[in-house]
Short mmCIF file of C-alpha atoms in Angstrom, two decimals:
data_model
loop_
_atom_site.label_atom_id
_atom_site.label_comp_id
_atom_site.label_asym_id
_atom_site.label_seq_id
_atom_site.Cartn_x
_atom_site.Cartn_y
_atom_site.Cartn_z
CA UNK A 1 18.31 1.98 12.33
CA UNK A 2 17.65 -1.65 12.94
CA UNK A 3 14.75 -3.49 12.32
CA UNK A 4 14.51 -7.07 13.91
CA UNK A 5 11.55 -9.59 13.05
CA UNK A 6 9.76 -11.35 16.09
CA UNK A 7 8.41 -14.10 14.74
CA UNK A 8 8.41 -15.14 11.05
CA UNK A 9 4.71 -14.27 10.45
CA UNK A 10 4.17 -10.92 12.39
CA UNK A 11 5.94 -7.81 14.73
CA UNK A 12 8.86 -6.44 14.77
CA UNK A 13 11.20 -4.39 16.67
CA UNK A 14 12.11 -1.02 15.55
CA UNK A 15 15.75 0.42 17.11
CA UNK A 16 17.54 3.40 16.65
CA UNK A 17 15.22 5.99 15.40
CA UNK A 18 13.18 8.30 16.77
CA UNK A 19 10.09 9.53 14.86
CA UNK A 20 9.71 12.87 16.13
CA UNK A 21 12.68 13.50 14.06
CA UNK A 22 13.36 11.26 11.40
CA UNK A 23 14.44 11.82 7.79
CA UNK A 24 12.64 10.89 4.78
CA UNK A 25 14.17 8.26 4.13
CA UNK A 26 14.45 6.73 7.73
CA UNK A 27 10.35 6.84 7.90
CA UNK A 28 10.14 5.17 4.49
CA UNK A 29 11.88 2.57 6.33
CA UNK A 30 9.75 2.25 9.22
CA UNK A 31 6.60 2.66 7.13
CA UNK A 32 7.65 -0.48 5.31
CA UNK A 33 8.37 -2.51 8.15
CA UNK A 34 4.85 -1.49 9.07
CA UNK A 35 3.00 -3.23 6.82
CA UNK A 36 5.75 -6.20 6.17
CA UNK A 37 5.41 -7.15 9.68
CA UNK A 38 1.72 -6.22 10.82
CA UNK A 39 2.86 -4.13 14.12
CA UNK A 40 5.95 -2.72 15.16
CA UNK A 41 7.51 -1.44 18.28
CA UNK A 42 9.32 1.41 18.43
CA UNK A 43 11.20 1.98 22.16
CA UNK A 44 11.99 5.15 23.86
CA UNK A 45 10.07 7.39 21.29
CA UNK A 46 9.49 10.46 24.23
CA UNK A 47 6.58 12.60 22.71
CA UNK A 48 3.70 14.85 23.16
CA UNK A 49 0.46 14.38 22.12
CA UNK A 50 0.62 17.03 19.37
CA UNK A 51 3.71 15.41 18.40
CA UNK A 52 1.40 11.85 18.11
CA UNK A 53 -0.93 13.35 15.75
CA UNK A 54 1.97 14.64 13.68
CA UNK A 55 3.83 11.16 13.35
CA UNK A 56 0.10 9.53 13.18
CA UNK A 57 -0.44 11.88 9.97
CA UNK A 58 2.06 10.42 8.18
CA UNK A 59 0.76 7.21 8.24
CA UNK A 60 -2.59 8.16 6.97
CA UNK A 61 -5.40 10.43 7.12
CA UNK A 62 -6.41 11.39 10.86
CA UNK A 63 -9.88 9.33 12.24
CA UNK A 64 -11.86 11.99 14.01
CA UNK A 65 -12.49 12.33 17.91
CA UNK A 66 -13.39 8.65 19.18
CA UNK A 67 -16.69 8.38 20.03
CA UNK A 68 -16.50 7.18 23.45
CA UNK A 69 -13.38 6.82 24.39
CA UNK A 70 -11.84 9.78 26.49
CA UNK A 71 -9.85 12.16 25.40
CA UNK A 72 -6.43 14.37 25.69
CA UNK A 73 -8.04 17.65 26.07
CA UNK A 74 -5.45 19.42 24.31
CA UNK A 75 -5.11 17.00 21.04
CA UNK A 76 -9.11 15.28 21.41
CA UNK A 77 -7.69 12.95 18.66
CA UNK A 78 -5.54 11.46 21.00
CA UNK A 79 -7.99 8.76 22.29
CA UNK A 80 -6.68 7.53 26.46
CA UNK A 81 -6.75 3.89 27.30
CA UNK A 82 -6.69 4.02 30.92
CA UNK A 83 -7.05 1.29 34.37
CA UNK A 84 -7.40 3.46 37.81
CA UNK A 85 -7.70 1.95 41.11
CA UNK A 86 -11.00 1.08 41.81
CA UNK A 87 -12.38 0.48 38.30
CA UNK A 88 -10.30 -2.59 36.61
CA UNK A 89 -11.39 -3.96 32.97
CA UNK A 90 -14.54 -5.43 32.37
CA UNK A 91 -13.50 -8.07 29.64
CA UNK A 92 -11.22 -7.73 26.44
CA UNK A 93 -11.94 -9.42 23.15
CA UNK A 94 -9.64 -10.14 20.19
CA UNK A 95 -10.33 -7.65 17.83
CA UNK A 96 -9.56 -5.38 14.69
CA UNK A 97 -10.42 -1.55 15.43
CA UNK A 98 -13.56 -0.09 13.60
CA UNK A 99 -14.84 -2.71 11.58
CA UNK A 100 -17.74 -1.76 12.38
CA UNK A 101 -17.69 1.53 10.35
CA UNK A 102 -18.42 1.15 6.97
CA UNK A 103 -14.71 2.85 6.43
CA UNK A 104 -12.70 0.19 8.50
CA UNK A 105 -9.16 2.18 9.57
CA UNK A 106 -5.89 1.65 8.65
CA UNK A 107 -3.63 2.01 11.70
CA UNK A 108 -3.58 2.63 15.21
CA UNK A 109 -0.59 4.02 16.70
CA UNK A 110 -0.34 3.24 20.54
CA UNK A 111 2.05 5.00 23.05
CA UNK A 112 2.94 3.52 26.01
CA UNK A 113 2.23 6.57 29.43
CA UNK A 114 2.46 4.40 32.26
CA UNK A 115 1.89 0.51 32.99
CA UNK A 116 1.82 -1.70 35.72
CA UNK A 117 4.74 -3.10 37.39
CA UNK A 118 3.82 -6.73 35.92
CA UNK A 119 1.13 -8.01 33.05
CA UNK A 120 -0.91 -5.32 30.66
CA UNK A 121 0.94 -7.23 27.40
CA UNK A 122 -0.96 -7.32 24.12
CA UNK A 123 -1.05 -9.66 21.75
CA UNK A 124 -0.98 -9.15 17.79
CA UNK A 125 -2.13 -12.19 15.67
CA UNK A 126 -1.38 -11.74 11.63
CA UNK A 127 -4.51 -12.28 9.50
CA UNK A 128 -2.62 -12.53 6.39
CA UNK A 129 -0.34 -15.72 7.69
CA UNK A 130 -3.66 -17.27 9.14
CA UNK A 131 -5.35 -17.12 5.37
CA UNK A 132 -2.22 -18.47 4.03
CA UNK A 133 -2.88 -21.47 6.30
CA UNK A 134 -6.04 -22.45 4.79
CA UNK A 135 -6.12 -25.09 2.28
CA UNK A 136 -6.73 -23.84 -1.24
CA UNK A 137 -10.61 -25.07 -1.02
CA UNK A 138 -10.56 -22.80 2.08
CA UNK A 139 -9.34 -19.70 0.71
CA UNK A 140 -11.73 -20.03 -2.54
CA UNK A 141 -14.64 -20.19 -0.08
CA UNK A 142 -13.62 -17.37 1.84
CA UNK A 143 -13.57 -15.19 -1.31
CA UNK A 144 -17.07 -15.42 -2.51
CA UNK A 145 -17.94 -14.48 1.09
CA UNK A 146 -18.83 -11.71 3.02
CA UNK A 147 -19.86 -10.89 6.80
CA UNK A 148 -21.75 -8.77 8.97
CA UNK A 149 -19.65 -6.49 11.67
CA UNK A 150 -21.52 -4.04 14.03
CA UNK A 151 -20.69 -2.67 17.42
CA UNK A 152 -22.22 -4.66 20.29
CA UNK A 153 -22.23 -3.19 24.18
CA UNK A 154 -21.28 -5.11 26.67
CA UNK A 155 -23.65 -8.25 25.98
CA UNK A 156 -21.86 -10.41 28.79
CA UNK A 157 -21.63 -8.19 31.11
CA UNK A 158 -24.05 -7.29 34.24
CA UNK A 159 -26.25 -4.40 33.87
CA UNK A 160 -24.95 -2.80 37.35
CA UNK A 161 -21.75 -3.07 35.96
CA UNK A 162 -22.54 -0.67 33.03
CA UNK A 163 -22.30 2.37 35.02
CA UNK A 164 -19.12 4.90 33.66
CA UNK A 165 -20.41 7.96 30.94
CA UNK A 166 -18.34 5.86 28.14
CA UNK A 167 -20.43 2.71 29.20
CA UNK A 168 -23.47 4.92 28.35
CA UNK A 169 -21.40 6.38 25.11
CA UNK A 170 -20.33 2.93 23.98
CA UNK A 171 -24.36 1.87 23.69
CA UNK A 172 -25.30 5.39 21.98
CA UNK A 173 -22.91 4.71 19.27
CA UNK A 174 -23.48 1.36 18.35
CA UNK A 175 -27.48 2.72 18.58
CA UNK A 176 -26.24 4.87 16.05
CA UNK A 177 -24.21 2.80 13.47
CA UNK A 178 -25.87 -0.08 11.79
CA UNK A 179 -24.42 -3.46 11.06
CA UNK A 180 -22.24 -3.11 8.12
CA UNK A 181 -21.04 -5.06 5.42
CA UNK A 182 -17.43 -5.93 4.24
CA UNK A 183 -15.65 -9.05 2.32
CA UNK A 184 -14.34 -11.46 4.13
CA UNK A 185 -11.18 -11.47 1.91
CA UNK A 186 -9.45 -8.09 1.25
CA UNK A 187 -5.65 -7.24 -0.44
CA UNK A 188 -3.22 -5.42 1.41
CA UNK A 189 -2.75 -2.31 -1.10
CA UNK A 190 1.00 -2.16 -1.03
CA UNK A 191 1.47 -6.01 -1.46
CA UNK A 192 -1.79 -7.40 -3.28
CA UNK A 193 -1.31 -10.14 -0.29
CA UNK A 194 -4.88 -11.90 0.38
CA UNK A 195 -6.26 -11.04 4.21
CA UNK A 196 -8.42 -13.17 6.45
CA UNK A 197 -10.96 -9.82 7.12
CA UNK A 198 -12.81 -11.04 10.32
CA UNK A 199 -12.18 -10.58 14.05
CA UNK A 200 -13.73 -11.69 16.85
CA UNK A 201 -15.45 -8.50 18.78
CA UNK A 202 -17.38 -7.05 15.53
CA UNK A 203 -17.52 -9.83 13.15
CA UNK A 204 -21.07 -11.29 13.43
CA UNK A 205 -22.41 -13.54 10.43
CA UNK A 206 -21.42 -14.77 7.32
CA UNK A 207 -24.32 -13.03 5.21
CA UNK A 208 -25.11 -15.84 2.76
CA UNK A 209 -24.69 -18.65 5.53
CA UNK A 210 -27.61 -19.68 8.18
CA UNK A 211 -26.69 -18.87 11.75
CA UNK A 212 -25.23 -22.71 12.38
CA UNK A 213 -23.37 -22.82 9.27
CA UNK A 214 -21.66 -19.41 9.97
CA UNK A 215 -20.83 -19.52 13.74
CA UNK A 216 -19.41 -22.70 12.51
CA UNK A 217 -17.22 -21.46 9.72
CA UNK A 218 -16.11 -18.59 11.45
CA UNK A 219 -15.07 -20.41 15.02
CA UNK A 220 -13.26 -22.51 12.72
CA UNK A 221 -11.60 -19.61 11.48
CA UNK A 222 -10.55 -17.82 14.94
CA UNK A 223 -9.74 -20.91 16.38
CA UNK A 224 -6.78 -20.75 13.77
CA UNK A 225 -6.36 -16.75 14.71
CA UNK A 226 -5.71 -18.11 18.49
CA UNK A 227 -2.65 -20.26 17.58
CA UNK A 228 0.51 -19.30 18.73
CA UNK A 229 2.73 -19.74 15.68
CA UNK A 230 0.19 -16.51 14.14
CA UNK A 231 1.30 -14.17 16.81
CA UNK A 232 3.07 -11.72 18.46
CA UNK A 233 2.97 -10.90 22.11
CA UNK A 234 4.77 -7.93 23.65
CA UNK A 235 5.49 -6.67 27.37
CA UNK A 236 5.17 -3.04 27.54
CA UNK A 237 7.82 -0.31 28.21
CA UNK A 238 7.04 3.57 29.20
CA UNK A 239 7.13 5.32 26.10
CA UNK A 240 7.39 2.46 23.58
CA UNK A 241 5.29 2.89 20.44
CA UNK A 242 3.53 0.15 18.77
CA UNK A 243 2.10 0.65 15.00
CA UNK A 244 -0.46 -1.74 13.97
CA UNK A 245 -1.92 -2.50 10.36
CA UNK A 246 -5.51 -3.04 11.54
CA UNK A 247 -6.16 -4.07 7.80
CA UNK A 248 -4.10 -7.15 8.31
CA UNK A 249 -4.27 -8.12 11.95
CA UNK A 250 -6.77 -8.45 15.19
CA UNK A 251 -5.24 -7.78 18.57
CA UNK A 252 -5.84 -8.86 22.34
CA UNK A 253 -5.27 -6.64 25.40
CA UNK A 254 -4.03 -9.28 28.39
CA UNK A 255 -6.31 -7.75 31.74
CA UNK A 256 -4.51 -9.85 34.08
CA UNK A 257 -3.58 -6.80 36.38
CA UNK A 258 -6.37 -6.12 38.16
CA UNK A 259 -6.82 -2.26 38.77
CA UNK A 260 -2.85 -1.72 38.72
CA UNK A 261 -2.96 1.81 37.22
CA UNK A 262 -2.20 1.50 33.35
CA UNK A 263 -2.63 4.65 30.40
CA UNK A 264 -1.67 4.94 27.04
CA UNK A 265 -2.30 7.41 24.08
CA UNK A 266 -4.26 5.65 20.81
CA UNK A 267 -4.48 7.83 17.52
CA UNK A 268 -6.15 5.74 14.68
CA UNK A 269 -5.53 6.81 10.82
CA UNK A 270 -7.67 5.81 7.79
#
């Protein structure tokens, strides 16, 4: 196995193992390049979607069925990110998966189906390297704080355009899940490392802050999130693997393919 670094703040590159059927001691490996790095890509990992859950179960304990996104009927905890012709994106939004639950997750492992011939990258930005950035007046701020996340529907986007059954789902559930309310520091268990906790999709106030004062504060803070030097972007491959610490990081899917035809297979762990 051979584990190359990206950049020096987050991602990684994963070679020569296959997780369907490593050892032990070869998964211990992987598992601590995991967190080390914030996301890493694993190529040519063939597998089913039973075999998704199994590797995803290792990494945590299984989120239930998604509640809107669809499903592999066979393994429903295999959520399917999917383009078809006809029906491109609407929008995308930096963001860290389920902050809006009051249990925020603690991985997502993505598999690669099929992609378009060019574009579909995503882009991994490392919330630990953007609260090291912050001067030390900053980060003692930041740790008497805490925000607001909730899951908002489609609030820039036409009503006409709100048409598919997980449209419909997507407003349901965030009906049915108040705001809630976490830190915006956390520690990364294994490490004790500080994290920036905040993204840009479900992060909504700064509770003790007026509305100025915190849409200030925390544009302030993505704007730093949406430099270069904090990130990781990665083209693609059939079958490639990426493993994201969503307690550390926020991520961006690139929709600059139109409708091209794109799927992959998302399990999330706690």
């Amino acid at each position: 196995m051979h584990i190359e670094r990206l950049t020096p703040h987050i991602g990684a590159m994963i070679h020569g193992v296959n997780l369907t059927k490593c050892s032990d001691a070869e998964f211990e490996s992987v598992y601590q390049a995991w967190y080390q790095n914030g996301v890493i890509f694993l190529p040519d990992q063939k597998m089913t979607p039973e075999e998704h859950l199994k590797i995803a179960s290792r990494f945590g304990e299984l989120a239930p069925v998604h509640p809107f996104f669809p499903n592999v009927k066979e393994a429903p905890q295999v959520s399917v990110i999917e383009t078809v012709r006809g029906k491109a994106p609407l929008e995308s939004f930096w963001h860290t998966d389920l902050t809006w639950q009051t249990r925020p997750s603690k991985a997502s492992l993505l598999h690669a189906q099929h992609l378009p011939e060019v574009g579909g990258d995503t882009i991994w930005c490392s919330m630990r390297a953007v609260f090291n950035a912050l001067s030390e007046e900053d980060k003692n701020s930041a740790r008497q704080l805490k925000t607001m996340h909730s899951l908002h529907a489609f609030e820039n986007i036409k009503t006409d355009e709100v048409n598919a059954d997980w449209h419909k789902d997507v407003i349901k559930t965030a009906a049915a899940n108040p705001p809630v309310e976490h830190p915006m520091v956390t520690k990364l268990p294994e490490t004790d490392e500080e994290i920036l906790f905040i993204n840009e999709q479900f992060t909504r106030f700064v509770i003790s802050l007026n509305d100025t004062e915190s849409r200030a504060l925390l544009n302030r803070l993505f704007a730093i999130a949406r430099q270069a030097e904090y990130q990781v972007r990665f083209k693609w491959q059939p079958n490639t693997l990426a493993i994201w610490d969503n307690r550390s990081t926020q991520h961006y899917a690139v929709i600059d393919y139109g409708d091209e035809p794109r799927k992959l297979h998302r399990v999330t762990v706690y």
